[in-house]
Coordinates of C-alpha atoms and ligand atoms in Angstrom, one line a residue:
X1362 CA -21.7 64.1 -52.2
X1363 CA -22.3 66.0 -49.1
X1364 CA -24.9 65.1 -46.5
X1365 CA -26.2 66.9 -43.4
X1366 CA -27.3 64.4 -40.7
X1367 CA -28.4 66.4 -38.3
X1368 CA -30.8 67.5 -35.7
X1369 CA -30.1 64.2 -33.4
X1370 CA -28.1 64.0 -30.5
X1371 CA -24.6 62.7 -31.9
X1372 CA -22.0 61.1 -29.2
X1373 CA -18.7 62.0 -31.1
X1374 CA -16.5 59.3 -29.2
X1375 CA -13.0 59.7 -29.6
X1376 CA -10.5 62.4 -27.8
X1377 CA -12.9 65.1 -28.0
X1378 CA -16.0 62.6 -26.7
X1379 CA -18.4 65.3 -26.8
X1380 CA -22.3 65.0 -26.7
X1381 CA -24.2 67.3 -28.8
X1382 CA -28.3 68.0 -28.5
X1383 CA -29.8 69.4 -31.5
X1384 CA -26.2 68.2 -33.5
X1385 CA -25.1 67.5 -37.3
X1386 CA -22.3 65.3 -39.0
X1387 CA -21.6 67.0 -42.1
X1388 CA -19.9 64.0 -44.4
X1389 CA -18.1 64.9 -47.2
X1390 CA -17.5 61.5 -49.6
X1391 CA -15.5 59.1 -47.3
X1392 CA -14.6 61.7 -44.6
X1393 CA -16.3 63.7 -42.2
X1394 CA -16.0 67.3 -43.2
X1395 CA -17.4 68.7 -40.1
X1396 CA -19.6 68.5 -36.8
X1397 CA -21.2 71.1 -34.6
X1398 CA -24.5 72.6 -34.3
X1399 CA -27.9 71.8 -36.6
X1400 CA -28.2 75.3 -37.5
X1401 CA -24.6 76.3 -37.6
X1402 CA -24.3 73.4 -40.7
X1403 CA -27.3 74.3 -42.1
X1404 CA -25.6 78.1 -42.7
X1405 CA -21.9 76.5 -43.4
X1406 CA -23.5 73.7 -45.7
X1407 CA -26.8 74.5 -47.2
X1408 CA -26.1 72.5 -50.8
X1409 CA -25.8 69.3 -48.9
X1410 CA -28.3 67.1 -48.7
X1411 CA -29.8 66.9 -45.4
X1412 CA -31.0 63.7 -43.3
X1413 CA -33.0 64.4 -40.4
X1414 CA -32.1 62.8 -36.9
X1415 CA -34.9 64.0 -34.9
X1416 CA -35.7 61.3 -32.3
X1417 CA -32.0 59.7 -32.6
X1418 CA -28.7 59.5 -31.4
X1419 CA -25.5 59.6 -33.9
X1420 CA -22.5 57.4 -33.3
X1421 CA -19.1 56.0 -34.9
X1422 CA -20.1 52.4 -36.4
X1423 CA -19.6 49.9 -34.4
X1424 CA -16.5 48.0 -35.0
X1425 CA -15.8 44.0 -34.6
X1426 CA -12.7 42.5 -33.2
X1427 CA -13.4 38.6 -34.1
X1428 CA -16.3 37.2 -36.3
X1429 CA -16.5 34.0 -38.4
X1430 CA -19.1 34.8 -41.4
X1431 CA -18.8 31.6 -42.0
X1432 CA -20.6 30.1 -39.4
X1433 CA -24.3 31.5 -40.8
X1434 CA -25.6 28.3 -41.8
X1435 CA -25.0 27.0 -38.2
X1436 CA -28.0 28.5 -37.1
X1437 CA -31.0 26.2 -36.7
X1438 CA -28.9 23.0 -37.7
X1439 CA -29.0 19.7 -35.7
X1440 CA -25.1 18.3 -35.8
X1441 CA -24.9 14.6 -36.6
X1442 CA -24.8 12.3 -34.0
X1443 CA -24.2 12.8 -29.7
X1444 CA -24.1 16.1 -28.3
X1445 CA -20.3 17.4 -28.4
X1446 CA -19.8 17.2 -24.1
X1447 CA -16.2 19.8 -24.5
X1448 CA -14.6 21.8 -26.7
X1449 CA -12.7 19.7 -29.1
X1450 CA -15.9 17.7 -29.1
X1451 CA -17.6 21.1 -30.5
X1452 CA -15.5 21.4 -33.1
X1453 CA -14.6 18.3 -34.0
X1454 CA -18.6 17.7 -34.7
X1455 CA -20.2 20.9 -35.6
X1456 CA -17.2 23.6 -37.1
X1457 CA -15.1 21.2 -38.5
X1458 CA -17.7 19.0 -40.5
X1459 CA -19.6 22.7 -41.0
X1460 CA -16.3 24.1 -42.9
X1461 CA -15.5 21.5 -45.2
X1462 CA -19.4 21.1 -46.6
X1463 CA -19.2 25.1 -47.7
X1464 CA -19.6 25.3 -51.8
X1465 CA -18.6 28.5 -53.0
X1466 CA -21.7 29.8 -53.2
X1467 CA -22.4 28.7 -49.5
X1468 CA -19.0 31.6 -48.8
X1469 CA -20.8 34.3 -50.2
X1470 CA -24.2 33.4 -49.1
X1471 CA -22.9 33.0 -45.6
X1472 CA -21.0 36.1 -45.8
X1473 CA -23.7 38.4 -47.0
X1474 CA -26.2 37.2 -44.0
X1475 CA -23.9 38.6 -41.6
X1476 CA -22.9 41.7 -43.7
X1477 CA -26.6 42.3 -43.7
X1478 CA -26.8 41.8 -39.5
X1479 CA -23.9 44.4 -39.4
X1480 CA -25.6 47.0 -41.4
X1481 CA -28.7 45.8 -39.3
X1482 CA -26.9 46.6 -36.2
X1483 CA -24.4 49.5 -36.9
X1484 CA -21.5 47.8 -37.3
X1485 CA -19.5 49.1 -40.0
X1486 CA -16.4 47.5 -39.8
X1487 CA -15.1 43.9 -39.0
X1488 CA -12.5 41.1 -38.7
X1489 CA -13.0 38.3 -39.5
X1490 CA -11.4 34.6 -39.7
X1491 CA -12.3 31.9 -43.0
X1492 CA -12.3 28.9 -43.1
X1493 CA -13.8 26.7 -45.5
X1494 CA -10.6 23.3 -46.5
X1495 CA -12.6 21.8 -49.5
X1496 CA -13.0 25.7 -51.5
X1497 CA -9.8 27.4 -50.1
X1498 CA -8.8 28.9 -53.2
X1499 CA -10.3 32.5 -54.3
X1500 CA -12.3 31.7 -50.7
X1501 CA -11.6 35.2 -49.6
X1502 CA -11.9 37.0 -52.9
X1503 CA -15.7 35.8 -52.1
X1504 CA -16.1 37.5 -49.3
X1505 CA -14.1 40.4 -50.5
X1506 CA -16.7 40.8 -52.9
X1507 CA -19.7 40.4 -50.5
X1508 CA -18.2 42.8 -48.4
X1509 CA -17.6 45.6 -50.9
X1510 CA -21.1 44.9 -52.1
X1511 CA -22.4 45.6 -48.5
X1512 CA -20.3 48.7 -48.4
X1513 CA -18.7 47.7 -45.3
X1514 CA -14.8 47.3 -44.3
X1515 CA -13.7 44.4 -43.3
X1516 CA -9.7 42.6 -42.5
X1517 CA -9.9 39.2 -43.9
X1518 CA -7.8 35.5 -43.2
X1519 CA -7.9 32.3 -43.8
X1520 CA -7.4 30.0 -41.0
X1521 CA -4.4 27.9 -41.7
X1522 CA -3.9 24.2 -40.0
X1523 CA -2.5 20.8 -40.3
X1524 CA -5.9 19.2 -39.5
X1525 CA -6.9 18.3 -43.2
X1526 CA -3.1 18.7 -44.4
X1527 CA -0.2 19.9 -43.7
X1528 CA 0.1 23.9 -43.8
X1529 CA -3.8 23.8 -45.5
X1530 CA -5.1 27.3 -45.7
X1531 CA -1.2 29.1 -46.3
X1532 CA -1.6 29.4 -50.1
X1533 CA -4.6 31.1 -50.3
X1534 CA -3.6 33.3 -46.9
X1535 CA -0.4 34.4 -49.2
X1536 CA -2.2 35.0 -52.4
X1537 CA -4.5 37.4 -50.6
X1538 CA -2.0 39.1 -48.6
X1539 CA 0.0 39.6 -51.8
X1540 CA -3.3 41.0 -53.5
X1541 CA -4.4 43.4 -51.3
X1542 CA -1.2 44.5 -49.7
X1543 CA -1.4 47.5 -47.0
X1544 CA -5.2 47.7 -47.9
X1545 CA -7.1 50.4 -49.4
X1546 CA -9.1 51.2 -46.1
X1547 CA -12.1 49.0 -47.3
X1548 CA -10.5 46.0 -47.4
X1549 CA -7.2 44.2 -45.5
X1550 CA -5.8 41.2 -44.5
X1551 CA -3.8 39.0 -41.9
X1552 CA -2.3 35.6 -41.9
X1553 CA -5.2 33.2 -40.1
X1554 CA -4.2 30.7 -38.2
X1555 CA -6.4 28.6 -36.6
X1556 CA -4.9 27.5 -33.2
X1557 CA -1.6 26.4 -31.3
X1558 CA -2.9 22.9 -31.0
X1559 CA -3.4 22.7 -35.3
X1560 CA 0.1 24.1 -36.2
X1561 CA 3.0 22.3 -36.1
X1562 CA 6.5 24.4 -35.5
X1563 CA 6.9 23.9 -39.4
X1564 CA 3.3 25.4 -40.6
X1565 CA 3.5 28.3 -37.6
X1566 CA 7.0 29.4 -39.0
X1567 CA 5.9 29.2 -42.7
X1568 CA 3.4 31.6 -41.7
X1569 CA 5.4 34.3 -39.8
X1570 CA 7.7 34.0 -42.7
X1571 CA 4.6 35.2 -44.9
X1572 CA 2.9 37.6 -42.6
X1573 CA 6.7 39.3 -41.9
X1574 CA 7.2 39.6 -45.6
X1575 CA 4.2 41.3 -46.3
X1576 CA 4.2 43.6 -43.1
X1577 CA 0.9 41.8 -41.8
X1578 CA 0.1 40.5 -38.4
X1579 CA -1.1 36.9 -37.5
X1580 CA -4.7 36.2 -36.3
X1581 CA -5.3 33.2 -34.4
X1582 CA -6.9 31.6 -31.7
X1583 CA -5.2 31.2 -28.3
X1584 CA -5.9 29.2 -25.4
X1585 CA -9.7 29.2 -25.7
X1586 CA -10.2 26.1 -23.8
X1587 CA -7.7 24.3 -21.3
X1588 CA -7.0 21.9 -24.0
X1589 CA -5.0 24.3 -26.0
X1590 CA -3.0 25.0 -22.9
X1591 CA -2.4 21.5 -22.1
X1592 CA -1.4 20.8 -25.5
X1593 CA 1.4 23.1 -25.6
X1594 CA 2.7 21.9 -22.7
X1595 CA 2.4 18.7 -23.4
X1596 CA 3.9 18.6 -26.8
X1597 CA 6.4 21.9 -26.6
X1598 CA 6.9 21.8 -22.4
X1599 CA 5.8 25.7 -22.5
X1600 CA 2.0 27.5 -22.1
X1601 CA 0.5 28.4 -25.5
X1602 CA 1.3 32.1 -25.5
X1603 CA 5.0 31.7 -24.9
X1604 CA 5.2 29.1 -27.8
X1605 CA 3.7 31.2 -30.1
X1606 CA 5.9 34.1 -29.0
X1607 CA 8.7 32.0 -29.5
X1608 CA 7.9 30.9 -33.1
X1609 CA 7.1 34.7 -33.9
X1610 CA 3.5 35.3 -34.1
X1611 CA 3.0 37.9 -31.4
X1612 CA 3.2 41.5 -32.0
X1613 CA 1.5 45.0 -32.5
X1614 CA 0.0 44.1 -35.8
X1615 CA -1.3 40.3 -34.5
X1616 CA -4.5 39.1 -32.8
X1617 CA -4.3 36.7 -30.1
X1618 CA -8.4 35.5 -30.0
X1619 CA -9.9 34.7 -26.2
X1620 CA -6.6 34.0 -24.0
X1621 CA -9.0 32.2 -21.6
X1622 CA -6.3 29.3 -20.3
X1623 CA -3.2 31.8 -19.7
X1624 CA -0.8 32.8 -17.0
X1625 CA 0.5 36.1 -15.2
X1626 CA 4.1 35.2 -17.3
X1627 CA 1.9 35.0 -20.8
X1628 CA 0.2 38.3 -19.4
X1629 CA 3.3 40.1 -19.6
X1630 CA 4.9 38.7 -23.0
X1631 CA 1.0 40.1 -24.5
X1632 CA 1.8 43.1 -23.0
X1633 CA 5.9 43.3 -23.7
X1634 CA 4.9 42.6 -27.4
X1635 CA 2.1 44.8 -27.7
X1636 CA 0.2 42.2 -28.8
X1637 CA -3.9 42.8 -28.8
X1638 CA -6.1 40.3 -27.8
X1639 CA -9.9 40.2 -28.2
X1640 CA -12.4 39.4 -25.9
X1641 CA -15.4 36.9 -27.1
X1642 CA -18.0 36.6 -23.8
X1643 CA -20.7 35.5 -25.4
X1644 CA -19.0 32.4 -27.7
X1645 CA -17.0 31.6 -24.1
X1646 CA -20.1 31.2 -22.3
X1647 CA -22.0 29.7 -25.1
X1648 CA -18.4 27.2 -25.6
X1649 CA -18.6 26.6 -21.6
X1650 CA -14.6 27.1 -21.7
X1651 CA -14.2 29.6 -19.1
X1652 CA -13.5 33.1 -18.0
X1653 CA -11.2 35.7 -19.8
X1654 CA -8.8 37.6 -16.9
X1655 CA -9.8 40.7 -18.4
X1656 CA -9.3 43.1 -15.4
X1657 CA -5.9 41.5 -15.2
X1658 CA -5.4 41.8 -18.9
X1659 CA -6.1 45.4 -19.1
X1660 CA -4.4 46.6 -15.9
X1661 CA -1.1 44.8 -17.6
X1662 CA -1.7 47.7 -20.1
X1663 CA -2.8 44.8 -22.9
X1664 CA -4.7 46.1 -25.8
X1665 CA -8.0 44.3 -25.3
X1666 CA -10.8 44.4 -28.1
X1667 CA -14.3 42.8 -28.6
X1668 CA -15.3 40.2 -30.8
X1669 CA -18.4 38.1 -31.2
X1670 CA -16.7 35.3 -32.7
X1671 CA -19.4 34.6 -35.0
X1672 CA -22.5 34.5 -32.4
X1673 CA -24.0 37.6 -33.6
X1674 CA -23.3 41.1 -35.5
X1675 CA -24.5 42.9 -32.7
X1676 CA -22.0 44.8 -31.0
X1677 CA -23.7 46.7 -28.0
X1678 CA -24.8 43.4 -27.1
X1679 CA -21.8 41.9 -26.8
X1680 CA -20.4 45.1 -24.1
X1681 CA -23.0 44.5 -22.2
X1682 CA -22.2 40.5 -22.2
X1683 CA -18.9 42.1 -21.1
X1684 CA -20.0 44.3 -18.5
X1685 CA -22.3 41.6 -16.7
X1686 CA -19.9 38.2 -16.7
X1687 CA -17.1 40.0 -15.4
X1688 CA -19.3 42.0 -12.9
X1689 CA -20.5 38.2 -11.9
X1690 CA -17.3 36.7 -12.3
X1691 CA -15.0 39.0 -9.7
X1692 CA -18.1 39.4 -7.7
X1693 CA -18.0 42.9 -7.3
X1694 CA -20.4 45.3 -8.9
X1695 CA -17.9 48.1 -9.0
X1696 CA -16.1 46.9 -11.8
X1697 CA -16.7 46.3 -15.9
X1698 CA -18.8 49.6 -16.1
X1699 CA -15.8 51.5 -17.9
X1700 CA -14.3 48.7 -19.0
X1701 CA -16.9 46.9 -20.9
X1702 CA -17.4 50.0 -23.2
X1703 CA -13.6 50.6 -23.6
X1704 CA -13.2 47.0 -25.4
X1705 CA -15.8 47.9 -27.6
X1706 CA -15.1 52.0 -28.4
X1707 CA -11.8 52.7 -28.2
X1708 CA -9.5 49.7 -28.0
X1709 CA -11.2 48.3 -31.1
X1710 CA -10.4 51.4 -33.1
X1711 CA -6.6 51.2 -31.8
X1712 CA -6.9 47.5 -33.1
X1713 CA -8.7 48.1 -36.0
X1714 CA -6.3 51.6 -36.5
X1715 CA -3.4 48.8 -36.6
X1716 CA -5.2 46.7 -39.6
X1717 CA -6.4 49.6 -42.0
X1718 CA -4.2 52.6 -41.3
X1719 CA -7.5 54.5 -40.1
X1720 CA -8.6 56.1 -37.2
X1721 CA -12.2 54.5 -36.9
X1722 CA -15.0 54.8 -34.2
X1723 CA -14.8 58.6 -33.7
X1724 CA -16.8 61.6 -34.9
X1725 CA -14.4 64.0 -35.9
X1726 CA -13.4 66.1 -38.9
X1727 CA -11.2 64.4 -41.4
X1728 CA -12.4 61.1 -39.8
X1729 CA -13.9 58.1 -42.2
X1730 CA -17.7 59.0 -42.1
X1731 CA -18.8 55.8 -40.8
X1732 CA -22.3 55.8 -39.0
X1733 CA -24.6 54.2 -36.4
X1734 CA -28.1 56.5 -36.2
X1735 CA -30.1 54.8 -33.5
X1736 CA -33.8 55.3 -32.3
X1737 CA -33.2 56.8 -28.6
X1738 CA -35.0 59.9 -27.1
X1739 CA -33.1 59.2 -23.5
X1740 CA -35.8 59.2 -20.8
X1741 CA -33.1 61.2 -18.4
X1742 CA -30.7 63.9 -19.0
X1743 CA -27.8 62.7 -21.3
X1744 CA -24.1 64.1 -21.4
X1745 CA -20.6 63.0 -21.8
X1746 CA -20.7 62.7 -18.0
X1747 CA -23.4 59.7 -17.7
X1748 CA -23.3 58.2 -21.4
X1749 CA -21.9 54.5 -20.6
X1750 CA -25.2 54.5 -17.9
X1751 CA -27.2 55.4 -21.7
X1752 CA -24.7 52.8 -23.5
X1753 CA -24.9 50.1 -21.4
X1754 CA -29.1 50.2 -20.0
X1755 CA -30.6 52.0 -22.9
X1756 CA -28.7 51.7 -26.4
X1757 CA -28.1 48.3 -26.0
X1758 CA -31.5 47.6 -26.4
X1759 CA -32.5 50.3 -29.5
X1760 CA -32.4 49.9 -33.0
X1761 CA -30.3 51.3 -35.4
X1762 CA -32.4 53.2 -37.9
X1763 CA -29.2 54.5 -39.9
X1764 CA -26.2 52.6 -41.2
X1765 CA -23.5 54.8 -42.7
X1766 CA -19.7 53.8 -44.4
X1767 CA -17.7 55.7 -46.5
X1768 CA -20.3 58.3 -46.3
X1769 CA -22.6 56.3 -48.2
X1770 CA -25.9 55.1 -46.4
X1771 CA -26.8 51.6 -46.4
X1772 CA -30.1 51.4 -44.5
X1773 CA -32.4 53.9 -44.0
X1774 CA -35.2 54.3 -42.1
X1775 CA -34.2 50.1 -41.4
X1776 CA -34.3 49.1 -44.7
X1777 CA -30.6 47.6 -46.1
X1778 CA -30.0 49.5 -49.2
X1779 CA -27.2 48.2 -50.4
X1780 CA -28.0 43.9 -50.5
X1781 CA -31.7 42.4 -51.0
X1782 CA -32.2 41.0 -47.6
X1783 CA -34.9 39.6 -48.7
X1784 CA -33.7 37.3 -51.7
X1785 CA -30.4 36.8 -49.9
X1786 CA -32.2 35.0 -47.0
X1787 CA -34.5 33.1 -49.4
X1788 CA -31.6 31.6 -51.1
X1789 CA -29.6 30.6 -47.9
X1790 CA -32.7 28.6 -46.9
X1791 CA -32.7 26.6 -50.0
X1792 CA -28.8 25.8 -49.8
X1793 CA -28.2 25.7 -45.8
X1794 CA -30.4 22.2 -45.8
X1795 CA -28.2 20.9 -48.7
X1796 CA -24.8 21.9 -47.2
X1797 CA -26.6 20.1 -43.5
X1798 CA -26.8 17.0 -46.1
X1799 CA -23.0 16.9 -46.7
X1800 CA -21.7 17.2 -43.4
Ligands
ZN3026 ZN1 -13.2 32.6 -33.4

């Protein structure tokens, strides 16, 4: 099936990052087949069919770093007993409790909420980390399913750790990566862990045993809060990176998740190792843990993505989240403007390039036709010159009208094509209160 979408502006991204008035994406299936001028497509490709981007702005989906779908049924829930006054407290009273309750019906429902905010948002392809100890088995298969249902991409784990059980969560992380291999470009997976502080030498070895086998990367959580840090030390006499360096899990393929708590000497084994790390500003502030060293990070050359680590599906919100803490945080209102949008545009494709084989987030021909169409008619001259000022103060606010993966559209006009929003939120609300009940 071929489909013009086309007199918008489209923002191509990518190594040609051009910005075309009056443009058109001519998808072919699951590739771009070309993109140029309205009328010049019209004449090239009359047969297609033609969707009309008058009043809009084309771009690559959006693509997510870090997400938990799991968390959904967080929302609006009061967690038993005293506020959680750190971290571990969080976790230990909210996640924790939160991930054993999940039935397997609670997986899918909880998946398909988010898919749904993706497609709502633009965001077209994700990574995401399970974790649900009492329905491990076949967990991910669950999601797998939701996801293909939504039409979206997505890398999938389960997070491994010796809190329930020793090595709890390996199994099921080793079926999957067995099952789906290299990935077909829809779907891939990694070898979850959850943190250095819930892995014993024995469980974190067993893992980069797997992972190595398979040709997979590890993603896992790394010194989110100080207590991670001080656990490593305490227990291993070494920071968290360099422990988990040691036992094998860094690498081009793995995903080190926050490095908050780390060092200049763990800056350079990220960077010696190639290992990516993604960003979470909204889940750090919301967590109280503290302040990625992003500037540092990146000028070490580190590969730095965005995630949203479960807060929300919404990308552009999460630059700009990006863009102001670190603008607030070094004090300095020169900084974050390029940087902000590079986490999000193009070192999330390079990650994302490393998990499905694919080069993501770009406009280009031959490139996966994955879509954001957004409501914008920009209120002052737009170009490739000034488009992060129309990223950061004007798209970040606008809606996505359009969602399009694999060439196939999955809203329209903001209605979700491809899962009833409707009946899945109806039946979330009748199982979130009884999943509350069993925490
Ligand atoms: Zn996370």
């Amino acid at each position: 099936m071929t489909i013009r979408f086309e007199n918008g502006i489209v923002a191509t991204l990518g190594q040609e990052n051009r910005v075309l008035w009056n443009g058109s994406v001519v998808s072919d299936g699951e590739h771009i087949a070309a993109v140029g001028d309205a009328a010049e497509m019209r004449e090239r490709f009359p047969a297609a069919e033609a969707v009309d981007c008058a009043g809009k702005i084309v771009l690559p989906g959006f693509l997510c770093a870090h997400h938990h779908f799991y968390s959904t049924m967080a929302r609006g829930m009061a967690p038993p007993g005293e506020p959680a006054s750190n971290f571990v407290e969080i976790l230990e009273r909210l996640w924790w409790k939160l991930d054993k309750a999940l039935s397997d019906e609670d997986i899918t429902v909880s998946a398909q909420i988010p898919l749904i905010e993706c497609i709502r948002n633009g965001t077209t392809t994700i990574i995401d980390h399970h974790a649900s100890p009492s329905m491990r088995a076949g967990s991910l298969d669950l999601i797998e399913n939701a996801v293909r249902q939504a039409g979206l991409r997505a890398s999938l784990c389960y997070e491994v750790s010796d809190r329930n059980e020793p090595g709890g969560g390996i199994a099921e992380n080793e079926r999957f990566i067995k099952k789906v291999g290299k990935g077909d470009g829809q779907i891939a997976a990694m070898m979850g862990l959850h943190a250095s502080f819930t892995v014993s030498d024995e469980t974190a070895e067993k893992c980069v045993g797997i992972a190595r086998d398979a040709g997979v990367g590890c993603h896992i959580h790394v010194a989110e809060d100080a207590a991670d840090r001080e656990d490593a030390i305490a227990k291993y006499s070494m920071p968290t990176v360099k422990r988990l360096d040691k036992l094998g899990l860094t690498g081009e393929q793995s995903i080190f998740v926050h490095c908050v708590h780390i060092d200049d000497s763990e800056m350079d084994i990220l960077a010696a190792t190639k290992t990516s790390v993604v960003h979470n500003p909204e889940s750090n502030m919301n967590n109280a843990v503290g302040v990625t060293k992003l500037l540092e990070l990146l000028r070490k050359g580190v590969l730095v993505g965005l995630g949203s680590d479960g807060m929300s599906s919404d990308m552009l919100a999460q630059m700009r989240c990006a863009y102001l803490l670190h603008r607030l945080d070094n004090r300095d209102p020169r900084v974050a403007f390029v940087e902000a949008p590079q986490l999000l545009l193009r070192n999330n494709a390079d990650i994302c390039e490393r998990q499905f084989g694919l080069r993501l987030g770009e406009i280009a021909q031959g490139r996966p036709a994955d879509l954001a169409i957004i409501d914008y008619r920009p209120p002052t001259p737009l170009s490739e010159a000034n488009f992060l000022g129309h990223l950061i103060f004007g798209l970040v606010d606008a809606t996505v009208d359009t969602t399009v993966c694999k060439g196939k559209i999955l809203m329209k006009g903001k209605k979700v094509l491809s899962l009833d929003e409707e009946r899945i939120a109806a039946r979330s609300r009748e199982l979130a209160p009884r999943m509350w009940k069993r925490l």
